[in-house]
Coordinates of C-alpha atoms in Angstrom, one line a residue:
M1 CA -37.5 -9.4 -104.5
T2 CA -37.7 -5.8 -103.5
A3 CA -37.5 -2.5 -105.4
V4 CA -36.7 1.2 -104.7
M5 CA -38.9 4.0 -105.8
W6 CA -36.7 7.1 -105.9
F7 CA -39.0 10.2 -105.9
R8 CA -37.7 13.4 -107.3
R9 CA -40.1 15.7 -109.3
D10 CA -43.0 13.3 -108.9
L11 CA -44.2 13.7 -105.3
R12 CA -47.6 11.9 -105.8
L13 CA -49.1 8.4 -105.8
G14 CA -51.7 8.9 -108.6
D15 CA -50.8 8.7 -112.3
N16 CA -47.2 7.8 -111.4
P17 CA -46.0 5.2 -113.9
A18 CA -42.6 4.8 -112.2
L19 CA -44.3 3.9 -108.9
V20 CA -46.6 1.4 -110.6
E21 CA -43.5 -0.3 -112.2
A22 CA -41.7 -0.3 -108.8
A23 CA -44.8 -1.9 -107.1
A24 CA -45.0 -4.6 -109.8
D25 CA -41.3 -5.2 -109.5
G26 CA -41.1 -5.3 -105.8
G27 CA -44.1 -7.6 -105.4
D28 CA -44.5 -9.2 -102.0
G29 CA -41.0 -8.1 -101.1
G30 CA -42.1 -4.5 -101.0
V31 CA -40.9 -1.1 -102.2
L32 CA -38.7 1.4 -100.5
P33 CA -40.1 5.0 -101.1
L34 CA -36.9 7.1 -101.1
F35 CA -36.2 10.8 -101.4
V36 CA -32.7 12.2 -101.3
L37 CA -32.0 15.7 -100.1
D38 CA -29.3 16.6 -102.6
P39 CA -27.0 19.4 -101.2
R40 CA -26.5 20.7 -104.8
L41 CA -30.2 21.4 -105.1
W42 CA -31.0 22.2 -101.5
G43 CA -28.1 24.6 -101.2
T44 CA -29.3 26.8 -104.0
A45 CA -32.9 27.0 -103.0
G46 CA -34.3 29.9 -101.0
I47 CA -36.4 29.7 -97.9
S48 CA -39.7 29.6 -99.9
R49 CA -38.7 26.6 -102.0
R50 CA -37.2 24.7 -99.0
L51 CA -40.4 25.3 -97.0
Y52 CA -42.7 24.2 -99.8
L53 CA -40.6 21.1 -100.6
G54 CA -40.7 20.1 -96.9
D55 CA -44.5 20.5 -96.9
S56 CA -44.8 18.5 -100.1
L57 CA -42.7 15.7 -98.7
R58 CA -44.8 15.6 -95.5
A59 CA -47.9 15.3 -97.7
L60 CA -46.4 12.4 -99.7
D61 CA -45.3 10.7 -96.5
A62 CA -48.8 10.9 -95.1
S63 CA -50.3 9.5 -98.4
L64 CA -47.9 6.6 -98.3
R65 CA -48.8 5.8 -94.7
D66 CA -52.5 6.0 -95.4
R67 CA -52.5 3.7 -98.4
E68 CA -54.0 0.3 -98.0
G69 CA -51.3 -2.2 -97.1
G70 CA -48.7 0.6 -96.6
S71 CA -46.4 -0.1 -93.7
G72 CA -43.9 2.7 -93.9
G73 CA -43.7 6.3 -94.9
L74 CA -41.3 8.3 -97.1
Q75 CA -37.7 7.6 -96.3
V76 CA -35.7 10.8 -96.5
V77 CA -31.9 10.8 -96.6
R78 CA -29.4 13.6 -97.1
G79 CA -26.2 13.6 -99.1
D80 CA -24.7 12.7 -102.5
P81 CA -27.4 10.8 -104.5
V82 CA -24.8 8.5 -105.9
R83 CA -23.8 7.3 -102.5
R84 CA -27.2 7.4 -100.8
V85 CA -29.2 5.7 -103.5
V86 CA -26.7 2.9 -103.8
A87 CA -26.6 2.4 -100.0
A88 CA -30.4 2.4 -99.7
A89 CA -30.9 -0.1 -102.5
R90 CA -28.3 -2.4 -101.0
E91 CA -29.8 -2.1 -97.5
V92 CA -33.2 -3.4 -98.6
G93 CA -31.7 -5.9 -101.1
A94 CA -33.3 -4.2 -104.2
S95 CA -32.4 -5.4 -107.7
R96 CA -33.9 -2.3 -109.3
V97 CA -34.3 1.4 -108.6
H98 CA -37.2 3.0 -110.4
V99 CA -37.4 6.7 -111.4
A100 CA -39.2 9.1 -113.7
A101 CA -36.6 10.2 -116.2
D102 CA -35.0 13.6 -115.5
H103 CA -34.1 15.5 -118.7
G104 CA -32.5 18.5 -117.1
P105 CA -28.7 19.1 -117.5
Y106 CA -27.9 18.3 -113.9
G107 CA -30.5 15.6 -113.4
S108 CA -29.5 13.6 -116.4
E109 CA -25.8 13.7 -115.4
R110 CA -26.7 12.8 -111.8
D111 CA -28.8 9.8 -113.0
A112 CA -26.0 8.6 -115.3
A113 CA -23.6 8.6 -112.4
V114 CA -26.1 6.8 -110.1
E115 CA -26.8 4.3 -112.8
E116 CA -23.1 3.5 -113.2
A117 CA -22.6 3.1 -109.4
L118 CA -25.7 0.9 -109.1
A119 CA -24.4 -1.3 -111.9
R120 CA -21.3 -2.1 -110.0
H121 CA -23.6 -3.8 -107.5
D122 CA -25.7 -5.5 -110.2
I123 CA -28.6 -3.1 -109.5
E124 CA -30.5 -1.6 -112.4
L125 CA -31.8 2.0 -112.7
V126 CA -35.1 1.8 -114.5
R127 CA -36.6 5.0 -116.1
T128 CA -40.3 5.1 -116.6
G129 CA -42.1 8.2 -117.8
S130 CA -41.1 11.8 -117.0
P131 CA -42.6 15.0 -115.6
Y132 CA -44.0 15.7 -119.1
A133 CA -46.9 14.5 -121.2
V134 CA -44.4 13.8 -124.0
S135 CA -40.9 13.2 -122.8
P136 CA -38.3 15.6 -124.2
G137 CA -36.5 14.1 -127.2
R138 CA -39.6 12.3 -128.6
V139 CA -41.0 15.2 -130.7
L140 CA -38.7 15.7 -133.7
K141 CA -39.0 16.9 -137.3
K142 CA -39.3 14.4 -140.1
D143 CA -35.5 14.7 -140.6
G144 CA -34.9 13.8 -137.0
T145 CA -33.8 17.3 -135.9
P146 CA -35.3 19.3 -133.0
Y147 CA -38.0 22.0 -133.4
W148 CA -36.8 25.4 -132.4
V149 CA -40.1 27.3 -133.0
F150 CA -43.1 26.8 -130.7
T151 CA -45.9 26.7 -133.2
P152 CA -44.7 23.7 -135.3
F153 CA -43.5 22.0 -132.1
S154 CA -46.9 22.3 -130.5
R155 CA -48.7 20.8 -133.6
A156 CA -46.3 17.9 -133.6
W157 CA -46.6 17.5 -129.9
A158 CA -50.4 17.3 -130.1
E159 CA -50.2 14.9 -133.0
H160 CA -47.8 12.7 -131.0
G161 CA -50.3 12.5 -128.2
W162 CA -49.9 10.9 -124.8
R163 CA -51.1 8.0 -122.7
G164 CA -54.1 8.5 -120.3
P165 CA -53.7 8.8 -116.5
I166 CA -53.3 5.6 -114.5
D167 CA -54.4 4.7 -111.0
P168 CA -52.0 4.3 -108.1
P169 CA -50.8 0.8 -107.1
R170 CA -52.7 -1.0 -104.4
R171 CA -51.6 -3.1 -101.5
V172 CA -48.0 -2.1 -101.6
R173 CA -45.7 -3.0 -98.7
Y174 CA -43.6 0.0 -98.1
L175 CA -40.2 -0.6 -96.6
T176 CA -38.1 1.5 -94.2
L177 CA -34.4 2.2 -93.7
A178 CA -32.5 1.8 -90.4
D179 CA -31.3 5.4 -90.4
T180 CA -32.9 8.5 -92.1
S181 CA -32.4 12.2 -92.0
G182 CA -36.1 13.0 -91.7
I183 CA -38.1 15.7 -93.5
P184 CA -36.7 19.2 -92.8
D185 CA -38.8 21.3 -90.5
L186 CA -37.8 24.9 -91.1
Q187 CA -38.8 28.1 -89.3
R188 CA -41.3 30.0 -91.5
P189 CA -40.4 33.7 -91.7
D190 CA -43.2 36.2 -90.6
G191 CA -45.2 37.4 -93.5
L192 CA -44.4 34.5 -95.8
S193 CA -47.5 32.8 -97.2
L194 CA -47.1 29.8 -99.4
P195 CA -49.6 27.7 -101.3
T196 CA -50.7 24.4 -99.7
A197 CA -48.5 21.6 -100.9
G198 CA -49.2 18.0 -101.8
E199 CA -51.2 15.8 -104.2
D200 CA -54.6 16.4 -102.5
A201 CA -54.0 20.2 -102.6
A202 CA -53.1 20.0 -106.2
R203 CA -56.3 18.1 -107.1
R204 CA -58.4 20.6 -105.1
R205 CA -56.8 23.6 -106.8
W206 CA -57.1 22.0 -110.2
R207 CA -60.8 21.2 -109.7
A208 CA -61.5 24.7 -108.5
F209 CA -59.9 26.1 -111.7
L210 CA -61.8 23.8 -114.0
D211 CA -65.1 24.7 -112.4
G212 CA -64.3 28.5 -112.3
P213 CA -61.6 30.5 -114.0
L214 CA -61.0 28.2 -116.9
T215 CA -64.0 29.6 -118.7
D216 CA -62.6 33.1 -118.8
Y217 CA -58.9 32.0 -118.8
A218 CA -58.1 33.4 -122.3
R219 CA -59.5 36.8 -121.2
D220 CA -58.3 37.0 -117.6
R221 CA -54.9 35.3 -117.6
D222 CA -52.9 38.5 -118.2
K223 CA -54.5 40.4 -115.4
P224 CA -52.4 40.1 -112.2
G225 CA -55.1 41.7 -110.1
V226 CA -57.6 39.0 -111.0
D227 CA -57.7 35.4 -109.8
G228 CA -57.8 34.2 -113.4
T229 CA -54.9 31.7 -113.6
S230 CA -54.7 28.1 -112.4
R231 CA -51.8 28.5 -110.0
M232 CA -50.9 25.0 -110.9
S233 CA -47.3 25.7 -111.9
V234 CA -46.0 24.8 -108.4
H235 CA -47.8 21.5 -108.4
L236 CA -46.4 20.7 -111.8
K237 CA -42.9 21.7 -110.7
W238 CA -42.9 19.2 -107.9
G239 CA -45.0 16.6 -109.7
E240 CA -47.9 16.7 -107.3
I241 CA -50.0 16.3 -110.4
H242 CA -49.0 15.1 -113.9
P243 CA -49.8 17.2 -117.0
R244 CA -51.4 14.1 -118.5
T245 CA -54.1 14.2 -115.8
M246 CA -54.7 17.9 -116.6
L247 CA -54.8 17.3 -120.4
A248 CA -57.2 14.4 -119.9
D249 CA -59.5 16.6 -117.8
I250 CA -59.6 19.6 -120.2
S251 CA -60.0 17.3 -123.2
E252 CA -63.6 16.9 -122.0
R253 CA -64.2 20.6 -122.2
G254 CA -64.4 23.1 -125.1
G255 CA -64.0 26.8 -125.4
K256 CA -61.3 29.4 -125.9
G257 CA -60.1 29.1 -122.3
T258 CA -59.4 25.4 -122.7
Q259 CA -57.5 26.0 -126.0
T260 CA -55.4 28.7 -124.4
Y261 CA -54.6 26.6 -121.3
R262 CA -53.6 23.6 -123.4
S263 CA -51.2 25.9 -125.3
E264 CA -49.6 27.0 -122.0
L265 CA -49.0 23.4 -121.1
A266 CA -47.4 23.0 -124.5
W267 CA -45.1 25.9 -123.9
R268 CA -43.9 24.2 -120.7
E269 CA -43.1 21.1 -122.7
F270 CA -41.5 23.1 -125.5
Y271 CA -39.0 24.7 -123.1
A272 CA -38.2 21.3 -121.6
H273 CA -37.6 20.1 -125.2
V274 CA -35.3 23.0 -126.0
L275 CA -33.3 22.6 -122.8
H276 CA -32.9 18.9 -123.5
H277 CA -31.4 19.5 -126.9
R278 CA -29.5 22.7 -125.8
P279 CA -28.5 22.0 -122.2
E280 CA -26.0 24.9 -122.2
T281 CA -28.9 27.4 -122.5
A282 CA -29.6 26.8 -118.8
R283 CA -26.8 29.3 -118.2
D284 CA -25.8 30.6 -121.6
Y285 CA -27.4 32.4 -124.5
Y286 CA -29.7 30.6 -127.0
K287 CA -28.7 33.3 -129.5
Q288 CA -25.0 33.8 -128.9
E289 CA -24.8 37.2 -130.5
F290 CA -26.5 38.7 -127.4
A291 CA -23.5 37.7 -125.3
R292 CA -21.6 40.5 -127.0
M293 CA -24.0 43.2 -125.8
E294 CA -22.7 45.7 -123.2
Y295 CA -24.3 45.0 -119.8
D296 CA -24.0 46.7 -116.4
E297 CA -22.8 44.9 -113.3
P298 CA -25.6 44.3 -110.8
G299 CA -25.3 46.8 -108.0
E300 CA -27.5 49.1 -106.0
L301 CA -30.2 49.4 -108.6
F302 CA -30.3 45.6 -109.0
E303 CA -30.8 45.4 -105.2
K304 CA -33.7 47.9 -105.4
W305 CA -35.2 45.7 -108.1
Q306 CA -34.9 42.6 -105.9
Q307 CA -36.5 44.4 -103.0
G308 CA -39.4 46.0 -105.0
R309 CA -38.1 49.5 -104.4
T310 CA -37.8 50.8 -108.0
G311 CA -40.5 53.4 -107.9
F312 CA -42.4 51.8 -110.7
P313 CA -45.5 50.5 -109.0
V314 CA -46.2 47.3 -111.1
V315 CA -42.6 46.3 -110.9
D316 CA -42.5 46.8 -107.1
A317 CA -45.8 44.9 -106.7
A318 CA -44.5 41.9 -108.5
M319 CA -41.2 41.7 -106.7
R320 CA -42.9 42.1 -103.3
Q321 CA -45.4 39.4 -104.3
L322 CA -42.5 37.1 -105.1
R323 CA -40.9 37.7 -101.6
A324 CA -44.2 37.3 -99.8
T325 CA -45.6 34.2 -101.6
G326 CA -42.9 32.5 -103.6
W327 CA -44.9 33.1 -106.7
M328 CA -45.4 35.8 -109.3
H329 CA -48.1 36.3 -112.0
N330 CA -46.8 35.4 -115.4
R331 CA -47.5 38.8 -117.0
A332 CA -45.7 40.4 -114.1
R333 CA -42.7 38.1 -114.7
M334 CA -42.4 39.5 -118.2
I335 CA -42.6 43.1 -117.0
V336 CA -40.0 42.8 -114.3
A337 CA -37.7 40.8 -116.6
S338 CA -37.9 43.5 -119.3
F339 CA -37.2 46.2 -116.7
L340 CA -34.1 44.4 -115.4
V341 CA -32.6 43.7 -118.8
K342 CA -33.7 46.8 -120.7
D343 CA -34.1 49.5 -118.1
L344 CA -31.3 48.5 -115.8
H345 CA -29.2 46.8 -118.5
V346 CA -28.4 43.8 -116.3
E347 CA -27.9 40.4 -117.9
W348 CA -30.8 38.0 -117.8
Q349 CA -28.9 35.4 -115.8
H350 CA -28.9 37.5 -112.7
G351 CA -32.6 37.9 -112.7
A352 CA -33.2 34.2 -113.6
R353 CA -31.0 33.2 -110.6
H354 CA -33.0 35.4 -108.3
F355 CA -36.2 33.8 -109.5
M356 CA -34.9 30.3 -109.1
E357 CA -33.9 31.1 -105.5
W358 CA -37.4 32.5 -104.6
L359 CA -40.0 30.9 -106.8
V360 CA -41.7 27.8 -105.3
D361 CA -42.5 26.9 -108.9
G362 CA -39.0 27.5 -110.2
D363 CA -38.7 25.2 -113.2
L364 CA -35.3 25.5 -114.8
A365 CA -36.4 25.1 -118.4
S366 CA -39.4 27.4 -118.2
N367 CA -37.6 30.0 -116.0
Q368 CA -34.4 30.3 -118.1
H369 CA -36.1 30.3 -121.4
G370 CA -38.9 32.6 -120.2
W371 CA -36.2 35.1 -119.2
Q372 CA -34.4 34.6 -122.6
W373 CA -37.7 35.2 -124.4
T374 CA -38.1 38.6 -122.7
A375 CA -34.5 39.5 -123.1
G376 CA -34.8 38.9 -126.9
C377 CA -32.1 36.2 -127.0
G378 CA -34.3 33.0 -126.8
T379 CA -36.5 30.9 -129.0
D380 CA -39.6 32.7 -130.4
A381 CA -38.2 35.7 -128.5
A382 CA -39.8 39.0 -128.2
P383 CA -37.7 41.3 -130.5
F384 CA -35.2 43.3 -128.5
F385 CA -36.8 46.5 -129.6
R386 CA -40.0 45.6 -127.8
V387 CA -39.2 47.2 -124.5
F388 CA -42.0 47.0 -122.0
N389 CA -43.1 50.3 -120.5
P390 CA -43.8 49.4 -116.9
V391 CA -46.3 52.3 -116.5
S392 CA -48.4 51.5 -119.6
Q393 CA -48.1 47.8 -118.8
G394 CA -49.5 48.4 -115.4
R395 CA -52.4 50.5 -116.7
K396 CA -53.2 48.0 -119.4
F397 CA -53.2 44.8 -117.4
D398 CA -54.1 46.2 -113.9
P399 CA -56.5 48.9 -115.0
D400 CA -58.2 49.4 -111.6
G401 CA -54.9 49.1 -109.7
A402 CA -56.0 46.1 -107.6
Y403 CA -52.6 44.4 -108.0
V404 CA -50.5 47.4 -107.1
R405 CA -52.7 48.4 -104.2
R406 CA -52.5 44.9 -102.8
W407 CA -48.7 44.6 -102.9
V408 CA -47.6 48.2 -102.6
P409 CA -49.8 49.3 -99.6
E410 CA -48.3 52.8 -99.6
L411 CA -50.2 53.4 -102.8
A412 CA -53.5 51.9 -101.6
D413 CA -55.1 55.4 -101.6
A414 CA -53.3 56.8 -104.6
E415 CA -55.5 58.4 -107.3
D416 CA -53.3 56.9 -110.0
P417 CA -51.5 53.8 -108.5
H418 CA -49.5 53.3 -111.6
E419 CA -47.8 56.7 -111.6
P420 CA -44.1 56.3 -110.7
V421 CA -43.0 57.6 -107.3
D422 CA -39.3 58.5 -107.0
P423 CA -38.3 56.2 -109.9
I424 CA -34.7 54.9 -109.9
V425 CA -34.4 55.5 -113.7
D426 CA -36.0 57.4 -116.5
H427 CA -37.7 54.8 -118.6
A428 CA -37.5 56.8 -121.8
E429 CA -33.8 57.4 -121.5
E430 CA -33.0 53.8 -120.6
R431 CA -35.1 52.5 -123.5
R432 CA -33.0 54.6 -125.9
E433 CA -29.8 53.3 -124.2
A434 CA -31.0 49.7 -124.5
L435 CA -31.7 50.2 -128.2
D436 CA -28.3 51.9 -128.8
R437 CA -26.5 48.9 -127.2
W438 CA -28.6 46.5 -129.3
E439 CA -27.6 48.4 -132.5
R440 CA -24.0 48.1 -131.6
I441 CA -24.1 44.3 -131.7
R442 CA -26.2 44.2 -134.9
G443 CA -23.5 45.6 -137.1

């Protein structure tokens, strides 16, 4: 008997329940480690995400080849998953294909289609685990309905609990395919610096955070000019580490930083929970009344926002950081999102799409609902009348200007790096305009 392990958002060997199940299922017959380059996902990814994914796949391939008893690396094919997964399973004579469940709108539909196609050949799709400590759909109110507010969800989530981490399988015979596409090897643009990908890199980064910034995380996490965050979002996005592993590690530690970090992991799971129950909110408004608001079509000002040329230093620093590293500090994400929606009056979907193109950690649930939170139309949303002032936000969270000076080098020697330079809009005027538009939909 043989089995297929179809990797998606779980590019690791450790603490991977689906891989453990595949290894037990395949037994002496072996396991085919498969990754499908899906044109629908690959085609919407920007260069940063494509490059990072390629690096992560290479790291997984190396891990598979290095494992005791491993005889083949990651098998990468390109095309429609329905066709490619079925073909791969039939080629190696597998009776089951193992996956970690995907609860996203596209992923769940894709998996249902693959499951149906496999069944026509008497092959079973087996879902084990998910990219979350608690899979979406499991944490519900006593009446069986979903939570729509974070705080009660987080309490129920913690009470539900999760299993502990598990070791990778040993002595697995990894199978190969006769014809594969290979892992994409793309040209890296000059000036683009991405984090190191892979399971080992994730573990190193996590250990460094535990031994350093975690202690002061509650104090420093909102300061973009300080290395006070974990930078683990990209590793979670691609499943190079599982949140269970992280929760197990921080459970051994106390302090406010630990409590705050655990809450941030709960927010990630909450947004996945919301998207699972309201899949339309990946593109549409959680609070439908905001769809009636008057918005401006994205044009020249939107392009200046994308390029980091707004004249508002902290906004420009954040947008340039995104282009240069594929990542942006979370406080900066809120500032630039507020600026786009409430200063430039552009609908949140345009900004969310830009982020998903460039962010290496672009998680659909967290990204879309983070944008809706700032735009005032999501769950637990910041009220619309809370319009971030980009100048005061910069001075508050980047008091010495380290963040702005790093990413807006023309202001490196400025006496006040947060003072706008040739701003594209008047913030006070646009704030009044945003509130006027909001008032018109309230009546």
